[in-house]
Amino acid sequence: MEHGTSRGTHGGASPLGRREFVGAGAAMVAALLTAGDSAFAAAAAEATATGAPGGPRPVPARPALRGMWIATVTNRDWPSRAGLTAAAQRTELIRHLDTAVKRGLNAVVLQVRPTADALWPSPYEPWAQYLTGTQGKDPGWDPLGTAVREAHARGLELHAWFNPYRVANHTDRTRLIATHPARVHPEWTVPYGGKLYYNPGLPEVRKFVQDAMLDAVARYDIDAVHWDDYFYPYPVAGESFDDADAYRRHGGSASKAAWRRGNIDLLVRETGARIKEIKPGVRFGISPFGVWRNAATDPLGSDTRGGVQTYDDLYADTRKWIRNRWIDYIVPQLYWNIGYAACDYAKLLRWWDGTVRGTGVDLYIGEALYKAGDPAQPAAWQDPAELSRHLTLAREYAGVRGHCFFSAKEVGADPIGAMTRVVADHYGKRARPGV
């Protein structure tokens, strides 16, 4: 899945297309980092028990999430095009926030670091080109600061969405502003699949991308740090991600696959801990591709035949992050219809509910509103009631704490009335903010 330009539809035997610490004390957290599933379950039960002298108090239930993503990469949702005046950009942003209120939502997930750049005056990275059309050019206002203020004024939470490793949607470093960190440190980058990425295997890269993202946490009253599904990039046929030198220097005795997963584990664990150090109230959430592993690959996996498995292909062990409680919430992108043969929404919903059970990690479901009415999609997506059925089904699972819709453009335009149907069937009364 690509938050921003297109969304994940990887299913079947091969890909069908392409398109972010809670809980117990330090001793328990340390135990969870190494404990197996049985030890984890016992620890989780102890952490949630009531009445134990000196034990953790029960955490009040949060309201259900009703969210939407606002993608800025390639001007997917906002701004509608690069080069608008500051006033026009602000007007469009406010329109999206007002639409969220109109639809009964209580959160927006705004992409503020789409391609190793920034929608705030960052000391680490240049202004995003999607604002002015020129990377590094000051747009004349502070989009993130304005978004936080205006969202909160409307009773909406503002989750700041960052992409950790993507540098550019091309491989030509000379097209980046001269002061861009990827030009200053070309050794940090890897071209792959026609795009440019930071190398997750370099410790200096891991520290830098954390510093760049956490600058926004320190400076703004955001409600959450949110990541999408890009860790190591999605596989491209006939190409290999050239991190051999980093592996030789930092891999130790681990296999390359285990080393890559370890790099992403470190990024997640360290970022979560640093967020809590800076602002304990800021949550950390991640929106991964919907298939961790297929059951045919791993009996702990889902009853699916996904062409991509995050554990194996993106080196993102999403299940581990949940069970170790390194994140506060997870938003798997369940971008398939109920009954879809390779990746059935209903089967994945059941798997993810079971995965979060007893962990304290909130489960929100990523919904493919962008597919509704798309003639290239299966027949189920031509029915305006398909998404509403998703929410109805999710009511059967106690672990599901809400939904997030991709994305803002479709939430507003609603070409076949699928969002209108969701609102009519499920959002009669607006949920209070506080995801």
Coordinates of N, CA and C in Angstrom, one line a residue, residues 10-217:
H10 N -2.5 -5.5 -2.5 CA -1.8 -6.7 -2.7 C -2.5 -7.9 -2.2
G11 N -3.0 -8.8 -3.0 CA -3.7 -10.0 -2.6 C -3.4 -11.0 -3.6
G12 N -3.8 -12.2 -3.4 CA -3.6 -13.3 -4.3 C -2.2 -13.8 -4.2
A13 N -1.9 -14.7 -5.2 CA -0.5 -15.3 -5.2 C 0.5 -14.3 -5.6
S14 N 0.2 -13.2 -6.3 CA 1.1 -12.2 -6.6 C 0.5 -10.9 -6.4
P15 N 1.3 -9.8 -6.3 CA 0.7 -8.5 -6.0 C -0.3 -8.1 -7.1
L16 N -1.4 -7.5 -6.7 CA -2.4 -7.1 -7.7 C -2.2 -5.6 -8.1
G17 N -1.3 -4.9 -7.5 CA -1.0 -3.5 -7.8 C -0.4 -2.8 -6.6
R18 N 0.0 -1.6 -6.8 CA 0.6 -0.8 -5.7 C -0.2 0.4 -5.4
R19 N -0.2 0.6 -5.2 CA -0.8 2.0 -5.0 C 0.2 2.8 -4.4
E20 N 3.1 3.5 12.9 CA 3.6 4.3 13.8 C 3.2 3.4 15.1
F21 N 5.3 3.5 24.2 CA 5.1 2.4 25.2 C 3.8 2.7 26.0
V22 N 3.1 1.8 26.0 CA 2.0 2.1 26.9 C 2.1 1.0 28.0
G23 N 1.3 1.3 29.1 CA 1.0 0.2 30.0 C 1.9 0.1 31.2
A24 N 2.5 -1.1 31.5 CA 3.1 -1.4 32.7 C 4.4 -0.7 32.9
G25 N 5.0 -1.0 34.1 CA 6.3 -0.4 34.5 C 7.4 -0.9 33.7
A26 N 8.6 -0.3 34.0 CA 9.8 -0.6 33.2 C 10.2 -2.1 33.3
A27 N 10.0 -2.7 34.5 CA 10.4 -4.1 34.6 C 9.5 -5.0 33.7
M28 N 8.2 -4.7 33.7 CA 7.3 -5.5 32.8 C 7.6 -5.3 31.4
V29 N 7.9 -4.0 31.0 CA 8.2 -3.8 29.6 C 9.5 -4.5 29.2
A30 N 10.5 -4.5 30.0 CA 11.7 -5.2 29.7 C 11.4 -6.7 29.5
A31 N 10.5 -7.3 30.4 CA 10.2 -8.7 30.2 C 9.5 -9.0 28.9
L32 N 8.6 -8.0 28.5 CA 7.8 -8.3 27.3 C 8.7 -8.2 26.1
L33 N 9.8 -7.6 26.1 CA 10.7 -7.5 25.0 C 11.2 -8.8 24.6
T34 N 11.4 -9.7 25.5 CA 12.0 -11.0 25.2 C 11.0 -12.2 25.5
A35 N 9.9 -12.0 26.1 CA 9.0 -13.0 26.5 C 8.3 -13.7 25.3
G36 N 8.0 -14.9 25.4 CA 7.2 -15.6 24.4 C 5.8 -15.3 24.6
D37 N 4.9 -15.9 23.8 CA 3.5 -15.6 23.8 C 2.9 -16.0 25.1
S38 N 3.2 -17.1 25.7 CA 2.6 -17.5 27.0 C 3.0 -16.6 28.1
A39 N 4.3 -16.2 28.2 CA 4.7 -15.3 29.2 C 4.0 -13.9 29.0
F40 N 3.9 -13.6 27.7 CA 3.2 -12.3 27.4 C 1.8 -12.3 27.9
A41 N 1.1 -13.4 27.7 CA -0.3 -13.4 28.1 C -0.4 -13.3 29.6
A42 N 0.4 -14.0 30.3 CA 0.4 -13.9 31.8 C 0.7 -12.5 32.3
A43 N 1.7 -11.9 31.7 CA 2.0 -10.5 32.1 C 0.9 -9.5 31.7
A44 N 0.3 -9.7 30.6 CA -0.8 -8.8 30.2 C -2.0 -9.0 31.1
A45 N -2.3 -10.2 31.5 CA -3.4 -10.4 32.4 C -3.1 -9.7 33.8
E46 N -1.9 -9.8 34.2 CA -1.5 -9.2 35.5 C -1.6 -7.7 35.4
A47 N -1.2 -7.1 34.2 CA -1.2 -5.7 34.0 C -2.6 -5.1 34.0
T48 N -3.6 -5.9 33.5 CA -5.0 -5.4 33.4 C -5.9 -5.8 34.6
A49 N -5.3 -6.6 35.5 CA -6.1 -7.1 36.7 C -6.5 -5.9 37.6
T50 N -7.6 -6.0 38.2 CA -8.1 -4.9 39.1 C -8.0 -5.4 40.5
G51 N -7.8 -4.4 41.4 CA -7.8 -4.7 42.8 C -6.5 -5.2 43.4
A52 N -5.4 -5.5 42.5 CA -4.2 -5.9 43.0 C -3.5 -4.8 43.7
P53 N -3.0 -5.0 45.0 CA -2.3 -3.9 45.7 C -1.1 -3.4 44.9
G54 N -1.1 -2.1 44.7 CA 0.0 -1.5 44.0 C 0.0 -1.7 42.5
G55 N -1.0 -2.5 41.9 CA -1.0 -2.8 40.5 C -1.5 -1.6 39.7
P56 N -1.4 -1.7 38.4 CA -1.8 -0.7 37.5 C -3.3 -0.5 37.6
R57 N -3.8 0.7 37.5 CA -5.2 1.0 37.5 C -5.8 0.7 36.1
P58 N -7.1 0.3 36.0 CA -7.7 0.2 34.7 C -7.7 1.5 34.0
V59 N -7.4 1.4 32.7 CA -7.4 2.6 31.8 C -8.8 2.8 31.3
P60 N -9.4 4.0 31.4 CA -10.8 4.2 30.9 C -10.8 4.0 29.4
A61 N -11.9 3.4 28.9 CA -12.0 3.2 27.5 C -12.1 4.5 26.7
R62 N -11.4 4.5 25.6 CA -11.4 5.6 24.7 C -12.6 5.6 23.8
P63 N -13.1 6.7 23.3 CA -14.1 6.7 22.3 C -13.6 6.1 21.0
A64 N -14.5 5.6 20.2 CA -14.2 5.0 19.0 C -13.6 6.0 18.0
L65 N -12.6 5.6 17.3 CA -11.9 6.5 16.3 C -12.8 6.5 15.1
R66 N -13.0 7.7 14.6 CA -13.7 8.0 13.3 C -12.7 8.9 12.6
G67 N -11.9 8.4 11.7 CA -10.8 9.2 11.2 C -10.8 9.2 9.7
M68 N -10.0 10.1 9.1 CA -9.7 10.1 7.7 C -8.3 10.5 7.5
W69 N -7.6 9.9 6.5 CA -6.3 10.4 6.1 C -6.4 11.5 5.1
I70 N -5.5 12.5 5.3 CA -5.3 13.6 4.3 C -3.9 13.4 3.7
A71 N -3.8 12.9 2.5 CA -2.5 12.7 1.9 C -2.0 13.9 1.1
T72 N -0.7 14.2 1.3 CA -0.1 15.4 0.6 C 0.8 15.0 -0.5
V73 N 1.4 13.7 -0.4 CA 2.3 13.3 -1.4 C 1.7 13.3 -2.8
T74 N 2.3 13.8 -3.8 CA 1.8 14.0 -5.1 C 0.5 14.8 -5.2
N75 N 0.3 15.6 -4.1 CA -0.9 16.4 -4.0 C -2.2 15.6 -4.2
R76 N -2.2 14.4 -3.6 CA -3.2 13.4 -3.7 C -4.6 14.0 -3.1
D77 N -4.5 14.5 -1.9 CA -5.7 15.1 -1.3 C -5.6 16.6 -1.1
W78 N -4.4 17.0 -0.7 CA -4.2 18.4 -0.3 C -2.8 18.8 -0.3
P79 N -2.4 20.0 -0.7 CA -3.2 20.9 -1.5 C -3.6 20.3 -2.9
S80 N -4.6 20.8 -3.5 CA -5.1 20.2 -4.7 C -4.1 20.3 -5.8
R81 N -3.2 21.2 -5.8 CA -2.1 21.3 -6.7 C -1.0 22.2 -6.0
A82 N 0.2 22.0 -6.4 CA 1.3 22.8 -5.9 C 1.2 24.2 -6.5
G83 N 1.7 25.1 -5.7 CA 1.8 26.5 -6.2 C 0.6 27.4 -5.8
L84 N -0.4 26.9 -5.1 CA -1.5 27.7 -4.7 C -1.0 28.8 -3.7
T85 N -1.7 29.9 -3.6 CA -1.3 30.9 -2.6 C -1.5 30.3 -1.2
A86 N -0.8 30.9 -0.2 CA -1.0 30.5 1.2 C -2.5 30.5 1.6
A87 N -3.2 31.6 1.2 CA -4.6 31.7 1.5 C -5.4 30.6 0.9
A88 N -5.1 30.2 -0.3 CA -5.9 29.2 -1.0 C -5.6 27.8 -0.4
Q89 N -4.3 27.6 0.0 CA -4.0 26.3 0.7 C -4.7 26.2 2.0
R90 N -4.7 27.3 2.7 CA -5.4 27.3 4.0 C -6.9 27.0 3.9
T91 N -7.5 27.7 2.9 CA -8.9 27.5 2.6 C -9.2 26.0 2.3
E92 N -8.4 25.4 1.5 CA -8.6 24.0 1.1 C -8.5 23.1 2.4
L93 N -7.5 23.4 3.2 CA -7.3 22.6 4.4 C -8.5 22.7 5.3
I94 N -9.0 23.9 5.5 CA -10.1 24.1 6.4 C -11.3 23.4 5.9
R95 N -11.5 23.4 4.5 CA -12.6 22.7 3.9 C -12.5 21.2 4.3
H96 N -11.4 20.6 4.2 CA -11.2 19.2 4.6 C -11.6 19.0 6.1
L97 N -11.2 19.9 6.9 CA -11.5 19.7 8.4 C -13.0 19.9 8.6
D98 N -13.6 20.8 7.9 CA -15.1 21.0 8.0 C -15.8 19.8 7.5
T99 N -15.3 19.2 6.4 CA -15.9 17.9 5.9 C -15.9 16.8 6.9
A100 N -14.7 16.7 7.6 CA -14.6 15.7 8.6 C -15.7 15.9 9.7
V101 N -15.9 17.1 10.1 CA -16.9 17.4 11.1 C -18.3 17.0 10.5
K102 N -18.6 17.4 9.3 CA -19.9 17.1 8.7 C -20.1 15.6 8.6
R103 N -19.1 14.9 8.4 CA -19.2 13.4 8.3 C -19.3 12.7 9.7
G104 N -19.2 13.5 10.7 CA -19.3 12.9 12.1 C -17.9 12.3 12.5
L105 N -16.8 12.7 11.9 CA -15.5 12.1 12.3 C -15.0 12.9 13.5
N106 N -14.0 12.3 14.1 CA -13.3 12.9 15.3 C -11.8 13.0 15.2
A107 N -11.3 12.6 14.1 CA -9.8 12.7 13.9 C -9.4 12.8 12.4
V108 N -8.4 13.5 12.2 CA -7.8 13.6 10.9 C -6.3 13.2 11.0
V109 N -5.8 12.5 10.0 CA -4.4 12.0 9.9 C -3.8 12.7 8.8
L110 N -3.0 13.7 9.1 CA -2.5 14.6 8.1 C -1.0 14.3 7.8
Q111 N -0.7 14.0 6.5 CA 0.6 13.7 6.1 C 1.5 14.9 6.1
V112 N 2.5 15.0 7.0 CA 3.3 16.1 7.2 C 4.8 15.9 6.8
R113 N 5.1 14.7 6.5 CA 6.5 14.4 6.1 C 6.4 13.3 4.9
P114 N 5.9 13.7 3.8 CA 5.7 12.8 2.7 C 6.9 12.2 2.1
T115 N 7.9 13.0 1.8 CA 9.1 12.5 1.1 C 10.4 13.2 1.7
A116 N 10.7 12.8 2.9 CA 11.9 13.4 3.6 C 11.9 14.9 3.5
D117 N 10.8 15.5 3.8 CA 10.6 16.9 3.7 C 9.6 17.3 4.8
A118 N 9.1 18.5 4.8 CA 8.3 18.9 6.0 C 7.2 19.9 5.6
L119 N 6.1 19.8 6.3 CA 5.0 20.8 6.2 C 5.0 21.7 7.4
W120 N 6.1 21.9 8.0 CA 6.4 22.8 9.1 C 7.8 23.3 8.9
P121 N 8.2 24.4 9.5 CA 9.5 24.9 9.4 C 10.5 24.1 10.1
S122 N 11.0 23.0 9.5 CA 11.8 22.0 10.2 C 13.3 22.5 10.1
P123 N 14.0 22.3 11.2 CA 15.5 22.5 11.1 C 16.2 21.4 10.5
Y124 N 15.6 20.3 10.2 CA 16.2 19.1 9.7 C 16.0 18.9 8.2
E125 N 14.9 19.3 7.6 CA 14.5 18.9 6.3 C 13.8 20.1 5.6
P126 N 13.8 20.1 4.2 CA 13.3 21.3 3.5 C 11.8 21.3 3.5
W127 N 11.2 22.4 3.2 CA 9.8 22.5 2.9 C 9.4 21.6 1.8
A128 N 8.3 20.9 1.9 CA 7.8 20.0 0.9 C 7.4 20.7 -0.4
Q129 N 7.8 20.1 -1.5 CA 7.5 20.7 -2.8 C 6.1 20.7 -3.1
Y130 N 5.3 19.9 -2.4 CA 3.8 19.8 -2.7 C 3.1 21.1 -2.3
L131 N 3.8 22.0 -1.6 CA 3.1 23.2 -1.2 C 3.3 24.3 -2.3
T132 N 4.6 24.6 -2.6 CA 4.8 25.7 -3.6 C 5.2 25.2 -5.0
G133 N 5.5 23.9 -5.1 CA 6.1 23.4 -6.4 C 7.6 23.4 -6.4
T134 N 8.2 24.0 -5.4 CA 9.7 24.1 -5.3 C 10.1 23.6 -4.0
Q135 N 10.9 22.5 -3.9 CA 11.3 22.0 -2.6 C 12.2 23.0 -1.9
G136 N 11.9 23.2 -0.6 CA 12.7 24.1 0.2 C 12.1 25.5 0.2
K137 N 11.1 25.9 -0.7 CA 10.6 27.2 -0.7 C 9.6 27.4 0.4
D138 N 9.8 28.5 1.2 CA 8.8 28.8 2.3 C 7.5 29.1 1.7
P139 N 6.4 28.4 2.2 CA 5.1 28.7 1.6 C 4.4 29.9 2.2
G140 N 5.1 30.5 3.2 CA 4.5 31.8 3.7 C 3.6 31.6 4.9
W141 N 3.4 30.3 5.4 CA 2.6 30.0 6.5 C 3.0 28.7 7.1
D142 N 2.5 28.3 8.2 CA 2.8 27.1 8.9 C 1.7 26.1 8.8
P143 N 1.7 25.2 7.8 CA 0.5 24.3 7.6 C 0.2 23.4 8.8
L144 N 1.3 22.8 9.4 CA 1.1 21.9 10.5 C 0.5 22.7 11.7
G145 N 1.1 23.8 12.0 CA 0.6 24.6 13.2 C -0.8 25.0 13.0
T146 N -1.2 25.4 11.8 CA -2.5 25.8 11.5 C -3.5 24.6 11.6
A147 N -3.0 23.5 11.0 CA -3.9 22.3 11.1 C -4.2 21.9 12.5
V148 N -3.2 21.9 13.4 CA -3.4 21.5 14.8 C -4.4 22.4 15.4
R149 N -4.2 23.7 15.2 CA -5.1 24.7 15.9 C -6.5 24.6 15.3
E150 N -6.7 24.5 14.0 CA -8.0 24.5 13.5 C -8.7 23.2 13.7
A151 N -8.0 22.1 13.7 CA -8.6 20.8 14.0 C -9.1 20.8 15.5
H152 N -8.3 21.2 16.4 CA -8.7 21.2 17.8 C -9.9 22.2 18.0
A153 N -9.9 23.3 17.3 CA -11.1 24.2 17.4 C -12.4 23.5 17.0
R154 N -12.3 22.5 16.1 CA -13.4 21.8 15.6 C -13.7 20.5 16.4
G155 N -13.0 20.2 17.4 CA -13.1 19.0 18.2 C -12.5 17.8 17.5
L156 N -11.6 18.0 16.6 CA -10.9 16.9 15.9 C -9.5 16.7 16.5
E157 N -9.1 15.5 16.6 CA -7.7 15.2 16.9 C -6.9 15.3 15.6
L158 N -5.6 15.7 15.8 CA -4.7 15.8 14.7 C -3.6 14.8 14.9
H159 N -3.6 13.8 14.0 CA -2.5 12.8 14.0 C -1.6 13.2 12.9
A160 N -0.3 13.4 13.3 CA 0.7 13.8 12.3 C 1.3 12.6 11.6
W161 N 1.1 12.5 10.3 CA 1.5 11.3 9.6 C 2.9 11.5 8.9
F162 N 3.8 10.6 9.2 CA 5.2 10.7 8.7 C 5.5 9.4 7.9
N163 N 6.3 9.6 6.9 CA 6.9 8.4 6.2 C 8.3 8.4 6.5
P164 N 8.8 7.4 7.2 CA 10.2 7.4 7.8 C 11.3 7.4 6.7
Y165 N 11.2 6.6 5.7 CA 12.4 6.3 4.8 C 12.3 6.8 3.4
R166 N 11.1 7.2 2.9 CA 11.1 7.6 1.5 C 11.7 9.0 1.3
V167 N 12.6 9.1 0.3 CA 13.2 10.4 0.1 C 12.6 11.1 -1.1
A168 N 12.4 10.3 -2.2 CA 11.8 10.9 -3.4 C 11.1 9.9 -4.3
N169 N 10.2 10.3 -5.1 CA 9.5 9.4 -6.0 C 10.3 9.4 -7.3
H170 N 11.6 9.5 -7.3 CA 12.5 9.4 -8.4 C 13.9 9.0 -7.8
T171 N 14.9 8.8 -8.6 CA 16.2 8.4 -8.1 C 17.3 9.4 -8.3
D172 N 16.9 10.6 -8.8 CA 17.9 11.6 -9.2 C 18.2 12.6 -8.0
R173 N 19.3 12.3 -7.3 CA 19.5 13.2 -6.1 C 19.7 14.7 -6.5
T174 N 20.2 14.9 -7.7 CA 20.4 16.3 -8.2 C 19.2 17.1 -8.3
R175 N 18.0 16.4 -8.3 CA 16.7 17.1 -8.3 C 16.3 17.6 -6.9
L176 N 17.0 17.1 -5.9 CA 16.7 17.6 -4.5 C 17.5 18.9 -4.3
I177 N 16.9 19.7 -3.4 CA 17.6 20.9 -3.0 C 19.0 20.6 -2.5
A178 N 19.9 21.6 -2.8 CA 21.3 21.3 -2.5 C 21.6 21.0 -1.1
T179 N 20.8 21.5 -0.1 CA 21.0 21.3 1.3 C 20.3 20.1 1.8
H180 N 19.6 19.4 0.9 CA 18.8 18.2 1.4 C 19.8 17.2 2.0
P181 N 19.4 16.6 3.2 CA 20.3 15.6 3.8 C 20.7 14.5 2.9
A182 N 19.8 14.1 2.0 CA 20.2 13.0 1.1 C 21.2 13.4 0.0
R183 N 21.4 14.7 -0.2 CA 22.5 15.1 -1.1 C 23.8 15.4 -0.2
V184 N 23.6 15.8 1.0 CA 24.8 16.0 1.9 C 25.3 14.7 2.2
H185 N 24.5 13.7 2.4 CA 24.9 12.3 2.7 C 24.4 11.3 1.7
P186 N 24.9 11.3 0.5 CA 24.4 10.4 -0.5 C 24.6 8.9 -0.1
E187 N 25.5 8.7 0.8 CA 25.8 7.3 1.3 C 24.6 6.8 2.1
W188 N 23.7 7.7 2.5 CA 22.5 7.2 3.3 C 21.4 6.7 2.4
T189 N 21.5 6.8 1.1 CA 20.4 6.5 0.2 C 20.6 5.3 -0.6
V190 N 19.4 4.7 -1.0 CA 19.4 3.5 -1.9 C 18.4 3.8 -3.0
P191 N 18.7 3.8 -4.3 CA 17.7 3.8 -5.3 C 17.1 2.4 -5.5
Y192 N 15.8 2.4 -5.6 CA 15.1 1.1 -5.8 C 13.7 1.3 -6.4
G193 N 13.4 0.6 -7.4 CA 12.1 0.7 -8.0 C 11.7 2.0 -8.5
G194 N 12.7 2.8 -9.0 CA 12.4 4.1 -9.5 C 12.2 5.2 -8.4
K195 N 12.5 4.8 -7.2 CA 12.4 5.8 -6.1 C 13.7 5.8 -5.3
L196 N 13.8 6.8 -4.4 CA 15.0 6.9 -3.6 C 14.6 6.8 -2.1
Y197 N 15.3 6.0 -1.4 CA 15.0 5.7 0.0 C 16.2 5.9 0.9
Y198 N 16.0 6.3 2.2 CA 17.0 6.2 3.1 C 17.2 4.7 3.5
N199 N 18.5 4.4 3.8 CA 18.8 3.0 4.1 C 18.5 2.7 5.6
P200 N 17.5 1.8 5.9 CA 17.1 1.5 7.2 C 18.2 0.8 8.0
G201 N 19.2 0.3 7.3 CA 20.3 -0.5 8.0 C 21.4 0.4 8.6
L202 N 21.3 1.7 8.4 CA 22.4 2.5 8.9 C 21.9 3.2 10.2
P203 N 22.6 3.0 11.3 CA 22.2 3.6 12.6 C 22.1 5.1 12.5
E204 N 23.0 5.7 11.7 CA 22.9 7.2 11.6 C 21.7 7.7 10.9
V205 N 21.2 6.9 10.0 CA 19.9 7.2 9.4 C 18.8 7.0 10.3
R206 N 18.8 5.9 11.1 CA 17.7 5.7 12.1 C 17.6 6.8 13.0
K207 N 18.7 7.4 13.5 CA 18.7 8.5 14.5 C 18.2 9.7 13.8
F208 N 18.7 10.0 12.5 CA 18.3 11.2 11.8 C 16.8 11.2 11.6
V209 N 16.2 10.2 11.1 CA 14.8 10.2 10.7 C 14.0 10.4 12.0
Q210 N 14.4 9.8 13.1 CA 13.7 10.0 14.4 C 13.8 11.5 14.8
D211 N 15.0 12.0 14.7 CA 15.1 13.4 15.1 C 14.2 14.3 14.3
A212 N 14.2 14.1 13.0 CA 13.4 14.9 12.1 C 11.9 14.8 12.4
M213 N 11.4 13.6 12.7 CA 10.0 13.5 13.0 C 9.7 14.0 14.3
L214 N 10.5 13.7 15.3 CA 10.2 14.1 16.7 C 10.3 15.6 16.9
D215 N 10.9 16.4 16.0 CA 10.9 17.8 16.1 C 9.5 18.3 16.1
A216 N 8.6 17.7 15.3 CA 7.2 18.1 15.3 C 6.5 17.8 16.6
V217 N 6.9 16.7 17.2 CA 6.3 16.3 18.5 C 6.6 17.3 19.6

